[in-house]
Amino acid sequence: AICVGIIFRSNNGASSSEDLKTNITSRCETFLKNNDLDSSESICNTLWMTFTKAFVGQDPCAVPPEAYRQLFQSKYPACNRTLFWSKTKEISHKYTKEKKCLETLEDTLLGSVMDGLTWCGKNNSNEIFTSGCPAWTECTMNPVRSFWNWSSGMFAEHTCGAATVMLNGSIATPFDPSSFFAIEVGRLIYPRVSGLTVVLVTQKNVTSCENDSLQNLQKVLDPSLKYSCKVIPQSQILDCISDPHTPCGKCW
Ligand code: APR
């Protein structure tokens, strides 16, 4: 009897909405607490309500990035402290978690709350779903992609000073023009942003800073920005992360 109850619950649209609400508000409260921010319950309730307004009742293939414009962020990284990433999710987050001198989008309120979640609604319905939502490539204007599109754009627009990106030097195309990072590149404007350093993380030396895709990156980057690129072995970054005595600025 207990089992039947659980199966019924997990297939019920209303309860998946309750689970998402519980998950999002508790992640939000944890974030505020861990970052010494005012953790009043109303911030996280407002976040939930603003979030749901963006996609509930909408066709899950027709939610534009602007639907999330009312969502607020806690605070963005200070100047010189932004870390972007593309195809380097694990190592870049490991790095910012251990060494506190750079921050990714997922170290901000919205990024940390939504990371790894799936959600969508349905036309003319109050329901919220956490499964059966459009696949990543099924339609580009799905609620999840549009959320990351919008929040990545905002993150880049709030970036100032010298920015850093970890790219994957073990793949043929470290800079993918269809990635979220490409959206971010387009929003890095001089003089708010002074430069971009590419940390090309390599496991086997397949890619160099001369890679064609990195030439394309330089072509789309604001020409006033100071561009630089360094090939850094992944093992060097991992050693640095696990050695508490190496200052974060000395990992590369
Ligand atoms: N299917 C499912 N999820 C995907 C897919 C896909 N085909 N492609 C990307 N994603 C999701 C992944 O979950 C991944 O965590 O998007 C995330 C980022 O994908 P990447 O291709 O590794 O990187 P990129 O698109 O450049 O996005 C990362 O954007 O979110 C911002 O500030 C952040 O700089 C970072 C950049």
PDB file of C-alpha atoms and ligand atoms in Angstrom:
ATOM      1  CA  ALA A   1       0.000   0.000   0.000  1.00  0.00           C
ATOM      2  CA  ILE A   2       2.897   2.346   0.819  1.00  0.00           C
ATOM      3  CA  CYS A   3       4.461   1.638  -2.548  1.00  0.00           C
ATOM      4  CA  VAL A   4       1.298   2.417  -4.490  1.00  0.00           C
ATOM      5  CA  GLY A   5       1.078   5.717  -2.638  1.00  0.00           C
ATOM      6  CA  ILE A   6       4.602   6.711  -3.712  1.00  0.00           C
ATOM      7  CA  ILE A   7       4.039   5.790  -7.348  1.00  0.00           C
ATOM      8  CA  PHE A   8       0.831   7.787  -7.416  1.00  0.00           C
ATOM      9  CA  ARG A   9       2.591  10.809  -5.893  1.00  0.00           C
ATOM     10  CA  SER A  10       5.487  10.848  -8.335  1.00  0.00           C
ATOM     11  CA  ASN A  11       3.141  10.669 -11.312  1.00  0.00           C
ATOM     12  CA  ASN A  12       0.921  13.423 -10.074  1.00  0.00           C
ATOM     13  CA  GLY A  13       1.505  16.824 -11.683  1.00  0.00           C
ATOM     14  CA  ALA A  14       0.490  18.779  -8.595  1.00  0.00           C
ATOM     15  CA  SER A  15       2.991  17.009  -6.365  1.00  0.00           C
ATOM     16  CA  SER A  16       5.862  17.454  -8.822  1.00  0.00           C
ATOM     17  CA  SER A  17       5.109  21.166  -8.615  1.00  0.00           C
ATOM     18  CA  GLU A  18       5.187  20.968  -4.782  1.00  0.00           C
ATOM     19  CA  ASP A  19       8.511  19.100  -4.901  1.00  0.00           C
ATOM     20  CA  LEU A  20      10.023  21.719  -7.218  1.00  0.00           C
ATOM     21  CA  LYS A  21       8.771  24.512  -4.972  1.00  0.00           C
ATOM     22  CA  THR A  22      10.262  22.853  -1.871  1.00  0.00           C
ATOM     23  CA  ASN A  23      13.550  22.212  -3.681  1.00  0.00           C
ATOM     24  CA  ILE A  24      13.877  25.731  -5.077  1.00  0.00           C
ATOM     25  CA  THR A  25      12.917  27.566  -1.892  1.00  0.00           C
ATOM     26  CA  SER A  26      15.183  25.402   0.286  1.00  0.00           C
ATOM     27  CA  ARG A  27      18.139  25.840  -2.147  1.00  0.00           C
ATOM     28  CA  CYS A  28      17.428  29.576  -2.071  1.00  0.00           C
ATOM     29  CA  GLU A  29      17.397  29.715   1.736  1.00  0.00           C
ATOM     30  CA  THR A  30      20.607  27.666   1.923  1.00  0.00           C
ATOM     31  CA  PHE A  31      22.293  30.025  -0.529  1.00  0.00           C
ATOM     32  CA  LEU A  32      21.270  33.137   1.428  1.00  0.00           C
ATOM     33  CA  LYS A  33      22.449  31.562   4.692  1.00  0.00           C
ATOM     34  CA  ASN A  34      25.806  30.418   3.270  1.00  0.00           C
ATOM     35  CA  ASN A  35      26.467  33.823   1.748  1.00  0.00           C
ATOM     36  CA  ASP A  36      25.551  35.841   4.840  1.00  0.00           C
ATOM     37  CA  LEU A  37      22.675  37.462   2.991  1.00  0.00           C
ATOM     38  CA  ASP A  38      19.401  38.441   4.621  1.00  0.00           C
ATOM     39  CA  SER A  39      17.627  35.090   4.617  1.00  0.00           C
ATOM     40  CA  SER A  40      14.080  36.291   5.072  1.00  0.00           C
ATOM     41  CA  GLU A  41      11.593  33.725   3.854  1.00  0.00           C
ATOM     42  CA  SER A  42       9.876  36.271   1.621  1.00  0.00           C
ATOM     43  CA  ILE A  43      12.907  36.579  -0.719  1.00  0.00           C
ATOM     44  CA  CYS A  44      12.695  32.901  -1.623  1.00  0.00           C
ATOM     45  CA  ASN A  45       8.897  32.943  -1.907  1.00  0.00           C
ATOM     46  CA  THR A  46       9.114  35.934  -4.229  1.00  0.00           C
ATOM     47  CA  LEU A  47      11.776  34.145  -6.250  1.00  0.00           C
ATOM     48  CA  TRP A  48       9.484  31.111  -6.622  1.00  0.00           C
ATOM     49  CA  MET A  49       6.485  33.216  -7.661  1.00  0.00           C
ATOM     50  CA  THR A  50       8.452  35.315 -10.141  1.00  0.00           C
ATOM     51  CA  PHE A  51      10.040  32.171 -11.548  1.00  0.00           C
ATOM     52  CA  THR A  52       6.739  30.357 -12.104  1.00  0.00           C
ATOM     53  CA  LYS A  53       5.158  33.403 -13.771  1.00  0.00           C
ATOM     54  CA  ALA A  54       7.694  33.042 -16.587  1.00  0.00           C
ATOM     55  CA  PHE A  55       6.544  29.644 -17.867  1.00  0.00           C
ATOM     56  CA  VAL A  56       3.339  28.412 -16.169  1.00  0.00           C
ATOM     57  CA  GLY A  57       0.450  28.304 -18.655  1.00  0.00           C
ATOM     58  CA  GLN A  58       2.833  28.722 -21.595  1.00  0.00           C
ATOM     59  CA  ASP A  59       3.589  26.407 -24.494  1.00  0.00           C
ATOM     60  CA  PRO A  60       6.903  24.790 -23.377  1.00  0.00           C
ATOM     61  CA  CYS A  61       8.438  25.542 -26.768  1.00  0.00           C
ATOM     62  CA  ALA A  62       7.492  29.231 -26.745  1.00  0.00           C
ATOM     63  CA  VAL A  63       9.039  30.670 -23.581  1.00  0.00           C
ATOM     64  CA  PRO A  64      11.458  33.436 -24.602  1.00  0.00           C
ATOM     65  CA  PRO A  65      14.507  34.399 -22.477  1.00  0.00           C
ATOM     66  CA  GLU A  66      12.816  37.741 -21.645  1.00  0.00           C
ATOM     67  CA  ALA A  67      10.100  35.849 -19.739  1.00  0.00           C
ATOM     68  CA  TYR A  68      12.608  35.703 -16.866  1.00  0.00           C
ATOM     69  CA  ARG A  69      13.377  39.424 -16.818  1.00  0.00           C
ATOM     70  CA  GLN A  70      11.622  39.961 -13.456  1.00  0.00           C
ATOM     71  CA  LEU A  71      13.890  37.489 -11.655  1.00  0.00           C
ATOM     72  CA  PHE A  72      16.331  39.217  -9.371  1.00  0.00           C
ATOM     73  CA  GLN A  73      19.888  38.213  -8.541  1.00  0.00           C
ATOM     74  CA  SER A  74      21.536  38.409  -5.140  1.00  0.00           C
ATOM     75  CA  LYS A  75      24.825  39.972  -6.053  1.00  0.00           C
ATOM     76  CA  TYR A  76      27.176  39.561  -8.969  1.00  0.00           C
ATOM     77  CA  PRO A  77      30.915  38.893  -8.641  1.00  0.00           C
ATOM     78  CA  ALA A  78      33.098  41.911  -7.863  1.00  0.00           C
ATOM     79  CA  CYS A  79      35.279  43.273 -10.677  1.00  0.00           C
ATOM     80  CA  ASN A  80      38.049  40.894 -11.834  1.00  0.00           C
ATOM     81  CA  ARG A  81      36.312  37.912 -10.213  1.00  0.00           C
ATOM     82  CA  THR A  82      34.066  36.461 -12.925  1.00  0.00           C
ATOM     83  CA  LEU A  83      34.755  32.967 -14.227  1.00  0.00           C
ATOM     84  CA  PHE A  84      32.939  31.764 -17.347  1.00  0.00           C
ATOM     85  CA  TRP A  85      33.153  28.174 -18.527  1.00  0.00           C
ATOM     86  CA  SER A  86      32.151  25.985 -21.441  1.00  0.00           C
ATOM     87  CA  LYS A  87      32.407  22.156 -21.474  1.00  0.00           C
ATOM     88  CA  THR A  88      34.392  22.452 -18.230  1.00  0.00           C
ATOM     89  CA  LYS A  89      31.511  22.458 -15.758  1.00  0.00           C
ATOM     90  CA  GLU A  90      32.969  20.075 -13.205  1.00  0.00           C
ATOM     91  CA  ILE A  91      36.479  21.499 -12.891  1.00  0.00           C
ATOM     92  CA  SER A  92      35.420  25.141 -12.968  1.00  0.00           C
ATOM     93  CA  HIS A  93      32.917  24.609 -10.140  1.00  0.00           C
ATOM     94  CA  LYS A  94      35.410  22.530  -8.173  1.00  0.00           C
ATOM     95  CA  TYR A  95      37.850  25.422  -8.542  1.00  0.00           C
ATOM     96  CA  THR A  96      35.486  28.186  -7.381  1.00  0.00           C
ATOM     97  CA  LYS A  97      34.224  26.012  -4.505  1.00  0.00           C
ATOM     98  CA  GLU A  98      37.738  25.513  -3.099  1.00  0.00           C
ATOM     99  CA  LYS A  99      39.492  28.713  -4.138  1.00  0.00           C
ATOM    100  CA  LYS A 100      37.385  31.745  -3.447  1.00  0.00           C
ATOM    101  CA  CYS A 101      38.901  34.314  -5.808  1.00  0.00           C
ATOM    102  CA  LEU A 102      36.645  33.693  -8.840  1.00  0.00           C
ATOM    103  CA  GLU A 103      32.880  33.067  -9.125  1.00  0.00           C
ATOM    104  CA  THR A 104      30.721  31.415 -11.777  1.00  0.00           C
ATOM    105  CA  LEU A 105      27.045  31.984 -12.552  1.00  0.00           C
ATOM    106  CA  GLU A 106      26.309  28.869 -10.473  1.00  0.00           C
ATOM    107  CA  ASP A 107      27.893  30.611  -7.469  1.00  0.00           C
ATOM    108  CA  THR A 108      25.189  33.314  -7.648  1.00  0.00           C
ATOM    109  CA  LEU A 109      21.680  32.952  -6.189  1.00  0.00           C
ATOM    110  CA  LEU A 110      19.796  32.127  -9.404  1.00  0.00           C
ATOM    111  CA  GLY A 111      22.522  29.914 -10.839  1.00  0.00           C
ATOM    112  CA  SER A 112      22.921  27.885  -7.668  1.00  0.00           C
ATOM    113  CA  VAL A 113      19.162  27.495  -7.213  1.00  0.00           C
ATOM    114  CA  MET A 114      18.418  26.323 -10.781  1.00  0.00           C
ATOM    115  CA  ASP A 115      21.558  24.313 -11.553  1.00  0.00           C
ATOM    116  CA  GLY A 116      20.661  20.819 -12.747  1.00  0.00           C
ATOM    117  CA  LEU A 117      16.867  21.311 -12.586  1.00  0.00           C
ATOM    118  CA  THR A 118      14.283  20.725 -15.326  1.00  0.00           C
ATOM    119  CA  TRP A 119      10.891  22.416 -15.448  1.00  0.00           C
ATOM    120  CA  CYS A 120       8.120  23.349 -17.864  1.00  0.00           C
ATOM    121  CA  GLY A 121       4.440  24.199 -18.014  1.00  0.00           C
ATOM    122  CA  LYS A 122       1.665  23.583 -20.514  1.00  0.00           C
ATOM    123  CA  ASN A 123      -0.523  25.888 -22.552  1.00  0.00           C
ATOM    124  CA  ASN A 124      -3.649  27.013 -20.639  1.00  0.00           C
ATOM    125  CA  SER A 125      -2.795  24.961 -17.568  1.00  0.00           C
ATOM    126  CA  ASN A 126      -1.646  25.718 -14.021  1.00  0.00           C
ATOM    127  CA  GLU A 127       0.472  22.585 -13.898  1.00  0.00           C
ATOM    128  CA  ILE A 128       4.246  22.497 -13.458  1.00  0.00           C
ATOM    129  CA  PHE A 129       6.200  19.510 -14.754  1.00  0.00           C
ATOM    130  CA  THR A 130       9.703  18.320 -13.880  1.00  0.00           C
ATOM    131  CA  SER A 131       9.782  15.530 -16.443  1.00  0.00           C
ATOM    132  CA  GLY A 132       8.451  15.070 -19.958  1.00  0.00           C
ATOM    133  CA  CYS A 133       9.649  18.595 -20.802  1.00  0.00           C
ATOM    134  CA  PRO A 134      11.074  19.380 -24.277  1.00  0.00           C
ATOM    135  CA  ALA A 135      14.481  17.802 -24.891  1.00  0.00           C
ATOM    136  CA  TRP A 136      17.431  20.227 -25.050  1.00  0.00           C
ATOM    137  CA  THR A 137      17.509  20.347 -28.840  1.00  0.00           C
ATOM    138  CA  GLU A 138      13.785  19.771 -29.467  1.00  0.00           C
ATOM    139  CA  CYS A 139      13.056  23.492 -29.406  1.00  0.00           C
ATOM    140  CA  THR A 140      15.317  26.364 -28.430  1.00  0.00           C
ATOM    141  CA  MET A 141      12.654  28.447 -26.655  1.00  0.00           C
ATOM    142  CA  ASN A 142      12.087  25.869 -23.916  1.00  0.00           C
ATOM    143  CA  PRO A 143      11.803  27.179 -20.337  1.00  0.00           C
ATOM    144  CA  VAL A 144      15.124  25.735 -19.164  1.00  0.00           C
ATOM    145  CA  ARG A 145      17.258  26.910 -22.096  1.00  0.00           C
ATOM    146  CA  SER A 146      15.620  30.324 -22.024  1.00  0.00           C
ATOM    147  CA  PHE A 147      16.334  30.650 -18.306  1.00  0.00           C
ATOM    148  CA  TRP A 148      20.054  29.931 -18.818  1.00  0.00           C
ATOM    149  CA  ASN A 149      20.129  32.157 -21.881  1.00  0.00           C
ATOM    150  CA  TRP A 150      18.640  35.057 -19.911  1.00  0.00           C
ATOM    151  CA  SER A 151      20.681  34.570 -16.738  1.00  0.00           C
ATOM    152  CA  SER A 152      23.949  34.048 -18.675  1.00  0.00           C
ATOM    153  CA  GLY A 153      23.317  37.289 -20.556  1.00  0.00           C
ATOM    154  CA  MET A 154      22.650  39.179 -17.304  1.00  0.00           C
ATOM    155  CA  PHE A 155      25.710  37.601 -15.685  1.00  0.00           C
ATOM    156  CA  ALA A 156      27.927  38.785 -18.550  1.00  0.00           C
ATOM    157  CA  GLU A 157      26.358  42.256 -18.554  1.00  0.00           C
ATOM    158  CA  HIS A 158      27.280  42.594 -14.870  1.00  0.00           C
ATOM    159  CA  THR A 159      30.853  41.431 -15.418  1.00  0.00           C
ATOM    160  CA  CYS A 160      33.535  44.065 -14.927  1.00  0.00           C
ATOM    161  CA  GLY A 161      37.300  44.277 -15.086  1.00  0.00           C
ATOM    162  CA  ALA A 162      39.378  41.307 -16.169  1.00  0.00           C
ATOM    163  CA  ALA A 163      37.269  38.228 -16.929  1.00  0.00           C
ATOM    164  CA  THR A 164      38.407  34.603 -17.124  1.00  0.00           C
ATOM    165  CA  VAL A 165      36.989  31.579 -18.945  1.00  0.00           C
ATOM    166  CA  MET A 166      37.888  27.911 -18.586  1.00  0.00           C
ATOM    167  CA  LEU A 167      37.595  26.201 -21.946  1.00  0.00           C
ATOM    168  CA  ASN A 168      38.077  22.522 -22.708  1.00  0.00           C
ATOM    169  CA  GLY A 169      41.386  21.910 -24.486  1.00  0.00           C
ATOM    170  CA  SER A 170      40.651  18.228 -24.978  1.00  0.00           C
ATOM    171  CA  ILE A 171      37.966  18.772 -27.623  1.00  0.00           C
ATOM    172  CA  ALA A 172      38.275  19.970 -31.209  1.00  0.00           C
ATOM    173  CA  THR A 173      36.152  23.109 -30.747  1.00  0.00           C
ATOM    174  CA  PRO A 174      36.783  24.694 -27.340  1.00  0.00           C
ATOM    175  CA  PHE A 175      34.794  27.795 -28.381  1.00  0.00           C
ATOM    176  CA  ASP A 176      31.353  26.731 -29.594  1.00  0.00           C
ATOM    177  CA  PRO A 177      29.438  29.639 -31.196  1.00  0.00           C
ATOM    178  CA  SER A 178      26.124  28.016 -30.220  1.00  0.00           C
ATOM    179  CA  SER A 179      27.037  27.763 -26.514  1.00  0.00           C
ATOM    180  CA  PHE A 180      25.834  29.970 -23.665  1.00  0.00           C
ATOM    181  CA  PHE A 181      29.394  31.177 -23.355  1.00  0.00           C
ATOM    182  CA  ALA A 182      29.090  32.626 -26.875  1.00  0.00           C
ATOM    183  CA  ILE A 183      26.075  34.659 -25.673  1.00  0.00           C
ATOM    184  CA  GLU A 184      28.203  35.892 -22.788  1.00  0.00           C
ATOM    185  CA  VAL A 185      31.113  36.864 -25.070  1.00  0.00           C
ATOM    186  CA  GLY A 186      28.792  39.162 -27.013  1.00  0.00           C
ATOM    187  CA  ARG A 187      27.974  41.061 -23.798  1.00  0.00           C
ATOM    188  CA  LEU A 188      31.587  41.706 -22.706  1.00  0.00           C
ATOM    189  CA  ILE A 189      32.019  45.357 -23.652  1.00  0.00           C
ATOM    190  CA  TYR A 190      34.975  47.694 -23.076  1.00  0.00           C
ATOM    191  CA  PRO A 191      35.560  49.693 -20.827  1.00  0.00           C
ATOM    192  CA  ARG A 192      33.277  47.935 -18.298  1.00  0.00           C
ATOM    193  CA  VAL A 193      35.254  44.808 -19.092  1.00  0.00           C
ATOM    194  CA  SER A 194      39.008  45.210 -19.615  1.00  0.00           C
ATOM    195  CA  GLY A 195      40.012  41.813 -20.917  1.00  0.00           C
ATOM    196  CA  LEU A 196      39.384  38.091 -21.263  1.00  0.00           C
ATOM    197  CA  THR A 197      41.854  35.371 -20.298  1.00  0.00           C
ATOM    198  CA  VAL A 198      41.225  31.925 -21.754  1.00  0.00           C
ATOM    199  CA  VAL A 199      42.446  29.095 -19.545  1.00  0.00           C
ATOM    200  CA  LEU A 200      42.579  26.176 -21.962  1.00  0.00           C
ATOM    201  CA  VAL A 201      42.359  23.131 -19.692  1.00  0.00           C
ATOM    202  CA  THR A 202      44.075  20.153 -21.319  1.00  0.00           C
ATOM    203  CA  GLN A 203      44.267  16.474 -20.451  1.00  0.00           C
ATOM    204  CA  LYS A 204      46.068  15.408 -23.580  1.00  0.00           C
ATOM    205  CA  ASN A 205      47.669  18.126 -25.656  1.00  0.00           C
ATOM    206  CA  VAL A 206      45.167  18.075 -28.516  1.00  0.00           C
ATOM    207  CA  THR A 207      44.280  21.755 -28.694  1.00  0.00           C
ATOM    208  CA  SER A 208      46.463  24.846 -28.530  1.00  0.00           C
ATOM    209  CA  CYS A 209      45.744  28.544 -28.251  1.00  0.00           C
ATOM    210  CA  GLU A 210      46.094  28.675 -32.065  1.00  0.00           C
ATOM    211  CA  ASN A 211      42.954  26.517 -32.459  1.00  0.00           C
ATOM    212  CA  ASP A 212      40.562  27.757 -35.182  1.00  0.00           C
ATOM    213  CA  SER A 213      37.650  28.118 -32.768  1.00  0.00           C
ATOM    214  CA  LEU A 214      39.769  30.385 -30.546  1.00  0.00           C
ATOM    215  CA  GLN A 215      40.550  32.528 -33.587  1.00  0.00           C
ATOM    216  CA  ASN A 216      36.774  32.789 -34.050  1.00  0.00           C
ATOM    217  CA  LEU A 217      36.394  33.770 -30.401  1.00  0.00           C
ATOM    218  CA  GLN A 218      38.822  36.649 -30.920  1.00  0.00           C
ATOM    219  CA  LYS A 219      36.871  37.751 -33.986  1.00  0.00           C
ATOM    220  CA  VAL A 220      33.598  38.091 -32.062  1.00  0.00           C
ATOM    221  CA  LEU A 221      35.182  39.588 -28.933  1.00  0.00           C
ATOM    222  CA  ASP A 222      35.078  43.385 -28.540  1.00  0.00           C
ATOM    223  CA  PRO A 223      38.415  44.371 -30.183  1.00  0.00           C
ATOM    224  CA  SER A 224      39.152  46.837 -27.361  1.00  0.00           C
ATOM    225  CA  LEU A 225      39.424  43.970 -24.854  1.00  0.00           C
ATOM    226  CA  LYS A 226      42.849  42.619 -23.947  1.00  0.00           C
ATOM    227  CA  TYR A 227      42.789  38.951 -24.966  1.00  0.00           C
ATOM    228  CA  SER A 228      45.132  36.286 -23.693  1.00  0.00           C
ATOM    229  CA  CYS A 229      45.200  32.492 -23.731  1.00  0.00           C
ATOM    230  CA  LYS A 230      47.137  29.959 -21.642  1.00  0.00           C
ATOM    231  CA  VAL A 231      47.269  26.186 -21.963  1.00  0.00           C
ATOM    232  CA  ILE A 232      47.085  24.706 -18.456  1.00  0.00           C
ATOM    233  CA  PRO A 233      47.165  20.950 -17.735  1.00  0.00           C
ATOM    234  CA  GLN A 234      44.089  19.776 -15.857  1.00  0.00           C
ATOM    235  CA  SER A 235      46.367  18.006 -13.346  1.00  0.00           C
ATOM    236  CA  GLN A 236      47.962  21.345 -12.423  1.00  0.00           C
ATOM    237  CA  ILE A 237      44.541  22.851 -11.620  1.00  0.00           C
ATOM    238  CA  LEU A 238      43.448  19.764  -9.660  1.00  0.00           C
ATOM    239  CA  ASP A 239      46.709  19.781  -7.651  1.00  0.00           C
ATOM    240  CA  CYS A 240      46.231  23.468  -6.935  1.00  0.00           C
ATOM    241  CA  ILE A 241      42.606  22.913  -5.854  1.00  0.00           C
ATOM    242  CA  SER A 242      43.608  20.165  -3.419  1.00  0.00           C
ATOM    243  CA  ASP A 243      46.580  22.076  -1.958  1.00  0.00           C
ATOM    244  CA  PRO A 244      45.254  24.555   0.610  1.00  0.00           C
ATOM    245  CA  HIS A 245      48.614  26.375   0.640  1.00  0.00           C
ATOM    246  CA  THR A 246      48.578  27.426  -3.011  1.00  0.00           C
ATOM    247  CA  PRO A 247      46.810  30.796  -3.303  1.00  0.00           C
ATOM    248  CA  CYS A 248      43.986  30.736  -5.847  1.00  0.00           C
ATOM    249  CA  GLY A 249      45.685  33.284  -8.057  1.00  0.00           C
ATOM    250  CA  LYS A 250      48.600  30.880  -8.478  1.00  0.00           C
ATOM    251  CA  CYS A 251      46.718  27.954 -10.054  1.00  0.00           C
ATOM    252  CA  TRP A 252      47.812  29.160 -13.528  1.00  0.00           C
TER     253      TRP A 252
HETATM  254  N1  APR B   1      21.505  18.679 -23.356  1.00  0.00           N
HETATM  255  C1  APR B   1      21.279  18.965 -22.043  1.00  0.00           C
HETATM  256  N2  APR B   1      21.919  19.941 -21.414  1.00  0.00           N
HETATM  257  C2  APR B   1      22.803  20.664 -22.089  1.00  0.00           C
HETATM  258  C3  APR B   1      23.106  20.434 -23.458  1.00  0.00           C
HETATM  259  C4  APR B   1      22.402  19.383 -24.091  1.00  0.00           C
HETATM  260  N3  APR B   1      22.598  19.076 -25.360  1.00  0.00           N
HETATM  261  N4  APR B   1      24.043  21.335 -23.851  1.00  0.00           N
HETATM  262  C5  APR B   1      24.320  22.077 -22.784  1.00  0.00           C
HETATM  263  N5  APR B   1      23.566  21.696 -21.733  1.00  0.00           N
HETATM  264  C6  APR B   1      23.573  22.261 -20.409  1.00  0.00           C
HETATM  265  C7  APR B   1      24.449  21.388 -19.584  1.00  0.00           C
HETATM  266  O1  APR B   1      23.706  20.897 -18.487  1.00  0.00           O
HETATM  267  C8  APR B   1      25.553  22.279 -19.105  1.00  0.00           C
HETATM  268  O2  APR B   1      25.621  22.241 -17.699  1.00  0.00           O
HETATM  269  O3  APR B   1      24.096  23.557 -20.428  1.00  0.00           O
HETATM  270  C9  APR B   1      25.171  23.664 -19.536  1.00  0.00           C
HETATM  271  C10 APR B   1      26.317  24.366 -20.181  1.00  0.00           C
HETATM  272  O4  APR B   1      26.713  23.703 -21.319  1.00  0.00           O
HETATM  273  P1  APR B   1      28.178  23.808 -21.960  1.00  0.00           P
HETATM  274  O5  APR B   1      28.022  23.459 -23.398  1.00  0.00           O
HETATM  275  O6  APR B   1      29.181  23.026 -21.167  1.00  0.00           O
HETATM  276  O7  APR B   1      28.637  25.328 -21.772  1.00  0.00           O
HETATM  277  P2  APR B   1      27.973  26.645 -22.271  1.00  0.00           P
HETATM  278  O8  APR B   1      26.811  26.415 -23.159  1.00  0.00           O
HETATM  279  O9  APR B   1      29.042  27.533 -22.815  1.00  0.00           O
HETATM  280  O10 APR B   1      27.420  27.315 -20.924  1.00  0.00           O
HETATM  281  C11 APR B   1      28.234  27.664 -19.836  1.00  0.00           C
HETATM  282  O11 APR B   1      27.057  29.776 -19.691  1.00  0.00           O
HETATM  283  O12 APR B   1      25.707  29.195 -17.945  1.00  0.00           O
HETATM  284  C12 APR B   1      26.641  30.114 -18.397  1.00  0.00           C
HETATM  285  O13 APR B   1      28.129  31.408 -17.030  1.00  0.00           O
HETATM  286  C13 APR B   1      27.873  30.093 -17.501  1.00  0.00           C
HETATM  287  O14 APR B   1      29.948  30.582 -18.652  1.00  0.00           O
HETATM  288  C14 APR B   1      28.992  29.577 -18.395  1.00  0.00           C
HETATM  289  C15 APR B   1      28.344  29.160 -19.689  1.00  0.00           C
END
